[in-house]
Coordinates of C-alpha atoms in Angstrom, one line a residue:
X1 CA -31.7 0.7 8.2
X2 CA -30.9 -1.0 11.2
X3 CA -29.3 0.7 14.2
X4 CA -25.9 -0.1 15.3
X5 CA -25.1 -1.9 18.9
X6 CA -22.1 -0.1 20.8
X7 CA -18.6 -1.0 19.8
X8 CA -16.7 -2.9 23.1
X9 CA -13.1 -1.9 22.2
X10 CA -9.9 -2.5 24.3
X11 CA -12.2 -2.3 27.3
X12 CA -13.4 1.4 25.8
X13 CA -17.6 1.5 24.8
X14 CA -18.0 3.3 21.6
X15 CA -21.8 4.3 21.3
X16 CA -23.1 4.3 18.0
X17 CA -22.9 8.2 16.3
X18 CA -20.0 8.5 18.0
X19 CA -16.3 9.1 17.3
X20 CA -13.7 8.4 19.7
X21 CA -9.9 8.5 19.7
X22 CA -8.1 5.7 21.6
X23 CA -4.3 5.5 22.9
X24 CA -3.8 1.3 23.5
X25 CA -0.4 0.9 25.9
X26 CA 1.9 -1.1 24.3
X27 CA 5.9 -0.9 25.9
X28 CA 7.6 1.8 27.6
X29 CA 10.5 3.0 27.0
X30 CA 13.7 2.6 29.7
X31 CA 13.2 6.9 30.1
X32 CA 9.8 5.7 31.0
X33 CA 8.3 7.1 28.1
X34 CA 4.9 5.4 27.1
X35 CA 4.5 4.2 23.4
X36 CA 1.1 3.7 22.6
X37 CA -0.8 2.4 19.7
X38 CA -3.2 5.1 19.0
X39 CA -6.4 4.9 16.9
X40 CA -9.2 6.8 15.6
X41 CA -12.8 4.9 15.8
X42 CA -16.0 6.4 13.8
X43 CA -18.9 4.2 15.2
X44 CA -21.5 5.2 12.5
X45 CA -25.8 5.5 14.2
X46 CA -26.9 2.8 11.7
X47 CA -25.2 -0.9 11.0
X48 CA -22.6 -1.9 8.9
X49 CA -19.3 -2.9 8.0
X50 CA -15.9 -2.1 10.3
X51 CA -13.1 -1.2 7.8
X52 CA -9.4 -1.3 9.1
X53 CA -7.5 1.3 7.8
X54 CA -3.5 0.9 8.9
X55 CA -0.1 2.7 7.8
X56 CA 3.4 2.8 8.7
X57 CA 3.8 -0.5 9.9
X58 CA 6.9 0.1 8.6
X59 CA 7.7 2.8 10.2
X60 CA 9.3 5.1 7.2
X61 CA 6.5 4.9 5.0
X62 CA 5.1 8.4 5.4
X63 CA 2.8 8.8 2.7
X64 CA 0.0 6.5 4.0
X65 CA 0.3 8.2 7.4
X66 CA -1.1 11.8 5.6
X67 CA -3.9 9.5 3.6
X68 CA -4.8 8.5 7.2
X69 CA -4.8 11.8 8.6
X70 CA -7.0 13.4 5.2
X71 CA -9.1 10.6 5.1
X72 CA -10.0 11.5 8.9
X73 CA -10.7 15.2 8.3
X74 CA -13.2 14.0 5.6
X75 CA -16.5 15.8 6.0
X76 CA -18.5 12.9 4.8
X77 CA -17.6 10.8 7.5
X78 CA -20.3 12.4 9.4
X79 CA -22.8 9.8 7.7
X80 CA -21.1 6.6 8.4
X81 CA -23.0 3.5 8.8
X82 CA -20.6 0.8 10.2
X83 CA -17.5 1.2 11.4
X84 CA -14.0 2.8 10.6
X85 CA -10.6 2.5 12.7
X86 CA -7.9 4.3 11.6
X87 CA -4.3 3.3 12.7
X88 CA -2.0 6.1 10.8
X89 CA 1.0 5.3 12.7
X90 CA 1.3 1.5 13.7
X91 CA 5.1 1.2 14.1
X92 CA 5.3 4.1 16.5
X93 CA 9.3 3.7 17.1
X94 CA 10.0 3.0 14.3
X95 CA 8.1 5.8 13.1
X96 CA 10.4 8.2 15.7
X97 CA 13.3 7.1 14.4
X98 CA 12.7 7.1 10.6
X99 CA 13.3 3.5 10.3
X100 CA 12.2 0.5 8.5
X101 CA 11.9 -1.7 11.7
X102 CA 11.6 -2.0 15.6
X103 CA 14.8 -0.9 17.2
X104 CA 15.3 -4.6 17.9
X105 CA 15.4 -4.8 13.9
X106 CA 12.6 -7.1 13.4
X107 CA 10.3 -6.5 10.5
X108 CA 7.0 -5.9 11.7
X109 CA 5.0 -7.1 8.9
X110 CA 6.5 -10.5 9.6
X111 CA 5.5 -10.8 13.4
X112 CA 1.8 -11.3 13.0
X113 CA -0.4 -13.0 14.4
X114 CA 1.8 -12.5 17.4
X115 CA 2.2 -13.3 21.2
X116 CA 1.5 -11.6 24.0
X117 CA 4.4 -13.0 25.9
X118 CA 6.7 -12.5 22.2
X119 CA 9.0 -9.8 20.9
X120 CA 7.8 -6.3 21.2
X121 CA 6.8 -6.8 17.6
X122 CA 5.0 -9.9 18.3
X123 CA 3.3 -8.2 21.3
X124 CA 2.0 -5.1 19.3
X125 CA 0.8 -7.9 16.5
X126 CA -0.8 -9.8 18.9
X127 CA -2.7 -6.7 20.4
X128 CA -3.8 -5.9 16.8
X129 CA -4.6 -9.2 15.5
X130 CA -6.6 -10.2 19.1
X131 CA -7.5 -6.6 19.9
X132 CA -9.2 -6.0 16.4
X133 CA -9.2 -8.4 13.8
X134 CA -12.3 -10.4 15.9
X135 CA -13.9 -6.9 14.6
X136 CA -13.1 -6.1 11.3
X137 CA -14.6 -7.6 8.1
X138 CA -12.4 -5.3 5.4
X139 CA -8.8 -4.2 5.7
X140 CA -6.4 -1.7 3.8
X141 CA -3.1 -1.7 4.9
X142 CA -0.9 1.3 3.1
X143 CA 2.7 1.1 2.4
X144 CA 5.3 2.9 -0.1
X145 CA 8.7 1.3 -1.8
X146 CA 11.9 1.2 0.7
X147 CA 14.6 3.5 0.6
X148 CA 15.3 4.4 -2.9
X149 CA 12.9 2.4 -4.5
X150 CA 9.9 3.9 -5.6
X151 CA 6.6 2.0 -6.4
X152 CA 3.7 3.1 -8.9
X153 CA 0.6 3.6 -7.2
X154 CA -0.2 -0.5 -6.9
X155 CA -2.6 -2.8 -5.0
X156 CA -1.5 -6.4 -3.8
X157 CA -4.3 -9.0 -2.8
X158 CA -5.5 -12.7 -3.9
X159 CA -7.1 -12.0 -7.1
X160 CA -8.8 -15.4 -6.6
X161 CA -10.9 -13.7 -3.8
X162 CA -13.8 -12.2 -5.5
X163 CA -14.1 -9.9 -2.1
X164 CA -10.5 -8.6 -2.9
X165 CA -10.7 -7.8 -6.1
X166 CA -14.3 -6.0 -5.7
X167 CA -12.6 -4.0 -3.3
X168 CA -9.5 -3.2 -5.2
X169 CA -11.5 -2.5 -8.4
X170 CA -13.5 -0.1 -6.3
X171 CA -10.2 1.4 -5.0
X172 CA -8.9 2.5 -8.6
X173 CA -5.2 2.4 -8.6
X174 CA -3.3 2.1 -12.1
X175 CA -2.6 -1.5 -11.2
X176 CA -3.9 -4.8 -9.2
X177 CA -1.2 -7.3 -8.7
X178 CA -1.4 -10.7 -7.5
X179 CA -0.2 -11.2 -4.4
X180 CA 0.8 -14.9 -2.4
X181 CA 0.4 -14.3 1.3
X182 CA 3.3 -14.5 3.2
X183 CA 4.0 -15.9 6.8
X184 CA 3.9 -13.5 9.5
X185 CA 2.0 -10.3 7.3
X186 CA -0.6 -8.4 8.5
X187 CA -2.4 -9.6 5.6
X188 CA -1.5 -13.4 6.3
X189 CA -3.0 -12.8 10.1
X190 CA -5.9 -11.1 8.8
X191 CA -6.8 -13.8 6.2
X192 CA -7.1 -16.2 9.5
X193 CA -9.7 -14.0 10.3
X194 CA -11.5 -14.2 6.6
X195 CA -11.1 -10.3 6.5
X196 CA -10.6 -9.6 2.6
X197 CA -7.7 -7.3 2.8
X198 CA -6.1 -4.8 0.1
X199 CA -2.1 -3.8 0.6
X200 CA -1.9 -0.1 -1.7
X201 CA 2.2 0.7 -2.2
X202 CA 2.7 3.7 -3.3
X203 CA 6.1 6.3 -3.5
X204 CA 8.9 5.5 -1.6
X205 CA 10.1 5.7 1.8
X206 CA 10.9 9.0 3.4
X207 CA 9.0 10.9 1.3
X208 CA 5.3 12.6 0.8
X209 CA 4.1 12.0 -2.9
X210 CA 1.3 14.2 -3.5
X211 CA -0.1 12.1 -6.6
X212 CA 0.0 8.7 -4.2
X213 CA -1.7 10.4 -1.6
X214 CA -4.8 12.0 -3.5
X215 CA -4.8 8.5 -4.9
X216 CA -4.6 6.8 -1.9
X217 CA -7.5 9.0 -0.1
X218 CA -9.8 9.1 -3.0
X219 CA -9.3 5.1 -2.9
X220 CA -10.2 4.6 0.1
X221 CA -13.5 6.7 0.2
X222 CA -14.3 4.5 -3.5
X223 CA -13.9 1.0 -1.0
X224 CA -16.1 2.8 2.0
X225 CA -19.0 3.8 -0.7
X226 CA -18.3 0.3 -2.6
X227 CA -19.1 -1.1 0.9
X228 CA -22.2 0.6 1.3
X229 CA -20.5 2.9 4.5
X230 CA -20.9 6.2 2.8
X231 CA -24.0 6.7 0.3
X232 CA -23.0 6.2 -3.6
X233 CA -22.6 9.6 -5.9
X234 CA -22.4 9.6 -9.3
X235 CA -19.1 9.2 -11.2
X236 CA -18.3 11.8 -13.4
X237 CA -16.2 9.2 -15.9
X238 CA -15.1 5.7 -15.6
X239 CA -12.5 5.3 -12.5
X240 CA -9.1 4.0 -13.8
X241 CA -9.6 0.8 -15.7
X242 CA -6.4 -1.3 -13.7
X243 CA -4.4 -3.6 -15.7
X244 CA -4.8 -6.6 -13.6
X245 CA -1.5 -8.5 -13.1
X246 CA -0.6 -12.2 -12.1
X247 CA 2.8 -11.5 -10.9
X248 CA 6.0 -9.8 -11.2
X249 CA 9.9 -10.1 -11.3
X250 CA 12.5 -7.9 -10.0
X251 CA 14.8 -8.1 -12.9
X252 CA 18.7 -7.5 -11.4
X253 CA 22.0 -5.9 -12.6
X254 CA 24.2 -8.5 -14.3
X255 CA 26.7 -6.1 -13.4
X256 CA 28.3 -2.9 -11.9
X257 CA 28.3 0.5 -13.4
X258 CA 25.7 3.7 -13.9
X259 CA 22.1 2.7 -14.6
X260 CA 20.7 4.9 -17.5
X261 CA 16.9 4.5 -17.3
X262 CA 14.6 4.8 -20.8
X263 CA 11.3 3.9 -19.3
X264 CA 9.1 5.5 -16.6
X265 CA 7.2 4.0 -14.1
X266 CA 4.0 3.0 -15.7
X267 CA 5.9 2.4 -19.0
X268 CA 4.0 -1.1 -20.9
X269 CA 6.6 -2.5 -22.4
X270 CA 7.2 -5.5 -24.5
X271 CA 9.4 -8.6 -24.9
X272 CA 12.8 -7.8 -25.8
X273 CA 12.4 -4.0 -25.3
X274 CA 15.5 -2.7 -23.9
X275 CA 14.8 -0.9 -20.3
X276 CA 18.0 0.6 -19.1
X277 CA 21.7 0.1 -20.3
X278 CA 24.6 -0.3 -17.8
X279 CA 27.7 1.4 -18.6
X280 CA 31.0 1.4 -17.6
X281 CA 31.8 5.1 -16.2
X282 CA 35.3 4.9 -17.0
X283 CA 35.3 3.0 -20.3
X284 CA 32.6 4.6 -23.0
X285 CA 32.2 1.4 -25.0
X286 CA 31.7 -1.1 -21.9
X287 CA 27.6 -1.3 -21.4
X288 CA 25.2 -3.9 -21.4
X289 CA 21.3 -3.8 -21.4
X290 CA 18.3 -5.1 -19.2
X291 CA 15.6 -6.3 -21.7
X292 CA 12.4 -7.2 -20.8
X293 CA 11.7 -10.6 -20.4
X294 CA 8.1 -10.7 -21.2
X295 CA 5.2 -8.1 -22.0
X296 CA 4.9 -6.3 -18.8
X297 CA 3.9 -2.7 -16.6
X298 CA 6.9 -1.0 -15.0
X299 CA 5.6 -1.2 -11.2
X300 CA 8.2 -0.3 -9.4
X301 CA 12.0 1.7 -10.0
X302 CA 15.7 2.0 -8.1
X303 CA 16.3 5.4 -7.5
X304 CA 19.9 5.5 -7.5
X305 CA 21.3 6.1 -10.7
X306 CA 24.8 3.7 -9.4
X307 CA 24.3 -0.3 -9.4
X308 CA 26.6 -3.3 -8.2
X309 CA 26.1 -6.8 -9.4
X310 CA 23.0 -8.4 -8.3
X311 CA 20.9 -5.1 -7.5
X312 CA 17.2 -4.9 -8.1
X313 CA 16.6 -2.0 -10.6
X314 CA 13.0 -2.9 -12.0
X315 CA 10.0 -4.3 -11.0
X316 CA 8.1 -6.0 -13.7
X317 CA 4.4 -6.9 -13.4
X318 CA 3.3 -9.3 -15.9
X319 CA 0.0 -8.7 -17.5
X320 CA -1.9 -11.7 -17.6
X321 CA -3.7 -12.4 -20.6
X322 CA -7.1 -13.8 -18.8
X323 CA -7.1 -10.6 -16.4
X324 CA -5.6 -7.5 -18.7
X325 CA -8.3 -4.9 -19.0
X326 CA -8.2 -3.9 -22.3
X327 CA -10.5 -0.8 -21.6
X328 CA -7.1 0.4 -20.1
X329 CA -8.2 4.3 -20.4
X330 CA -4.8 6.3 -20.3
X331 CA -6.1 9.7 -20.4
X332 CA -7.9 9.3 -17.1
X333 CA -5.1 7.9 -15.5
X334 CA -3.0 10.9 -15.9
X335 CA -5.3 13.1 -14.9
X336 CA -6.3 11.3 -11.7
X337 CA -2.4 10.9 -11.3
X338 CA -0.7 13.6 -12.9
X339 CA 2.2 11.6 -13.0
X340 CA 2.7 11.5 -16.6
X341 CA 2.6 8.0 -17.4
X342 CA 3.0 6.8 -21.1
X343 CA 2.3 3.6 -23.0
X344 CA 4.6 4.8 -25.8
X345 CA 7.2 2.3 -27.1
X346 CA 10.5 2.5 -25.4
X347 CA 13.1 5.0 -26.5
X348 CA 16.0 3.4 -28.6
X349 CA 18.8 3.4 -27.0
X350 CA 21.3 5.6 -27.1
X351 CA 24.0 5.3 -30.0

């Protein structure tokens, strides 16, 4: 195989066999404390692809910061061809202060591509999208659910893109969702760039979910040895078999009260199945139910058990009949999971 030419990085030589850790300046605080965006680059001895690997863009998304940090101890690593960077904290302030955003509250997955002469947000896209993206030809960018809201373990990419969907098929999560690009993601910036790009959400905010991580890790070495970076071993059984999914609804609370769930994330259900019932805490015959509006997987959940008028309880990815995989293989999703997930008819309500 071909041998790789050094990596030119941020005005840092990366020599090919090589692994080096890089800290890119990006503000200061007014205590005059540097923030820096740091990275770890694996410049493999023989060519190849450069993979992007980021997380916590927003910056209270923990669980693909420890998917970074496993996926970095891997021992395999060692026979890299190509490249790997590894970003597991992008949003570093945010990150600090357990927060969503930037502390001037601007959402950093809608300040790409950036400018150098922007918000600090912009500035830190723009060193990402002109520092990197010139490099990379494949992207995984890892997220969770926000605060109280929990997602299944899920990818989001154009399912148009044959690149994307190799790469999400190779990844293995329970579900590949269709996903338009919006202005000002990282994946909207790197699509500029023709990099195919996955997005995996997985958990919720806040929180380390061991099943979302193992998934997330083993996922990302499936794209690196679908990409030819790490040599091929044999699979012991069929990865999961996703259901493939051409879009989704959050479905809302008509109206105030305590949510009762009867499905599980995961949970197939049907038209007309009855999801959760809202009752009235202080009146025992005031409810009303949220029934599916079409046959569907259960993606994502609201936490909290209260619910005003208007709140988003339930994600709902529709299963599209073109795309549904109907090798769907349930026992190995549990056990790559452990998380229990059922396709059993939804539980009647309660009398």
């Amino acid at each position: 195989m071909e041998k790789a030419l050094p990596l030119e990085l941020f005005g840092h030589t990366i020599k090919p066999g090589t692994r080096q850790h890089l800290s890119i300046p990006v503000v200061r605080l007014y205590t005059d404390t540097p923030i820096d965006l740091r990275m770890e680059v694996i410049h493999g001895r023989r060519k190849g692809p450069c993979l992007l690997v980021t997380a916590a863009i927003h910056g209270d998304e923990l669980n693909g910061v420890e998917i970074c940090r496993q996926v970095l101890g891997h021992k395999n690593l060692s026979k890299i061809s190509g490249t790997l960077i590894v970003i597991p904290v992008v949003n570093q302030l945010g990150f600090i202060q357990q927060i969503r955003y930037l502390p001037d509250r601007r959402d950093l997955n809608r300040c790409f591509p950036g400018s150098s002469k922007g918000s600090l947000g912009g500035r830190l896209a723009d060193l990402i999208t002109t520092g990197l993206f010139p490099h990379v030809d494949y992207a995984l960018d890892l997220h969770t659910g926000a605060i109280h809201r929990t997602n299944l373990p899920q990818l989001r990419t154009d399912l148009s893109n044959e690149k994307c969907v190799g790469l999400a098929r190779a990844f293995g999560a329970p579900v590949i969702l269709n996903s338009s690009l919006r202005d000002g993601s990282f994946r909207g910036a790197a699509n500029e760039y023709n990099i195919p790009a996955l997005v995996y959400e997985a958990g919720e905010a806040l929180r380390l979910e061991q099943a979302s991580i193992k998934l997330g890790v083993k996922g990302v070495m499936r794209v690196m040895r679908h990409l030819n970076m790490l040599p091929k071993k044999p699979l012991k059984s069929p990865a999961i078999h996703p259901w493939e999914c051409s879009e989704s609804r959050w479905l809302r609370s008509s109206r105030d009260g305590l949510v009762l769930l009867h499905i599980k994330q995961g949970h197939h259900v049907k038209e007309g199945d009855t999801m959760m019932t809202i009752v009235n805490p202080f009146d025992a015959s005031d409810s009303e139910s949220i029934i599916a509006p079409f046959d569907g997987v259960v993606i994502g959940l609201s936490q909290l058990p209260l619910a005003n008028e208007g709140d988003a309880l339930v994600h709902l990815a529709k299963i599209s009949s073109t795309l549904a995989n109907t090798e769907y293989d349930q026992d190995a999703i549990e056990e790559e999971l452990d998380l229990g997930i059922t396709q059993l008819p939804v539980p009647d309500m309660i009398d």
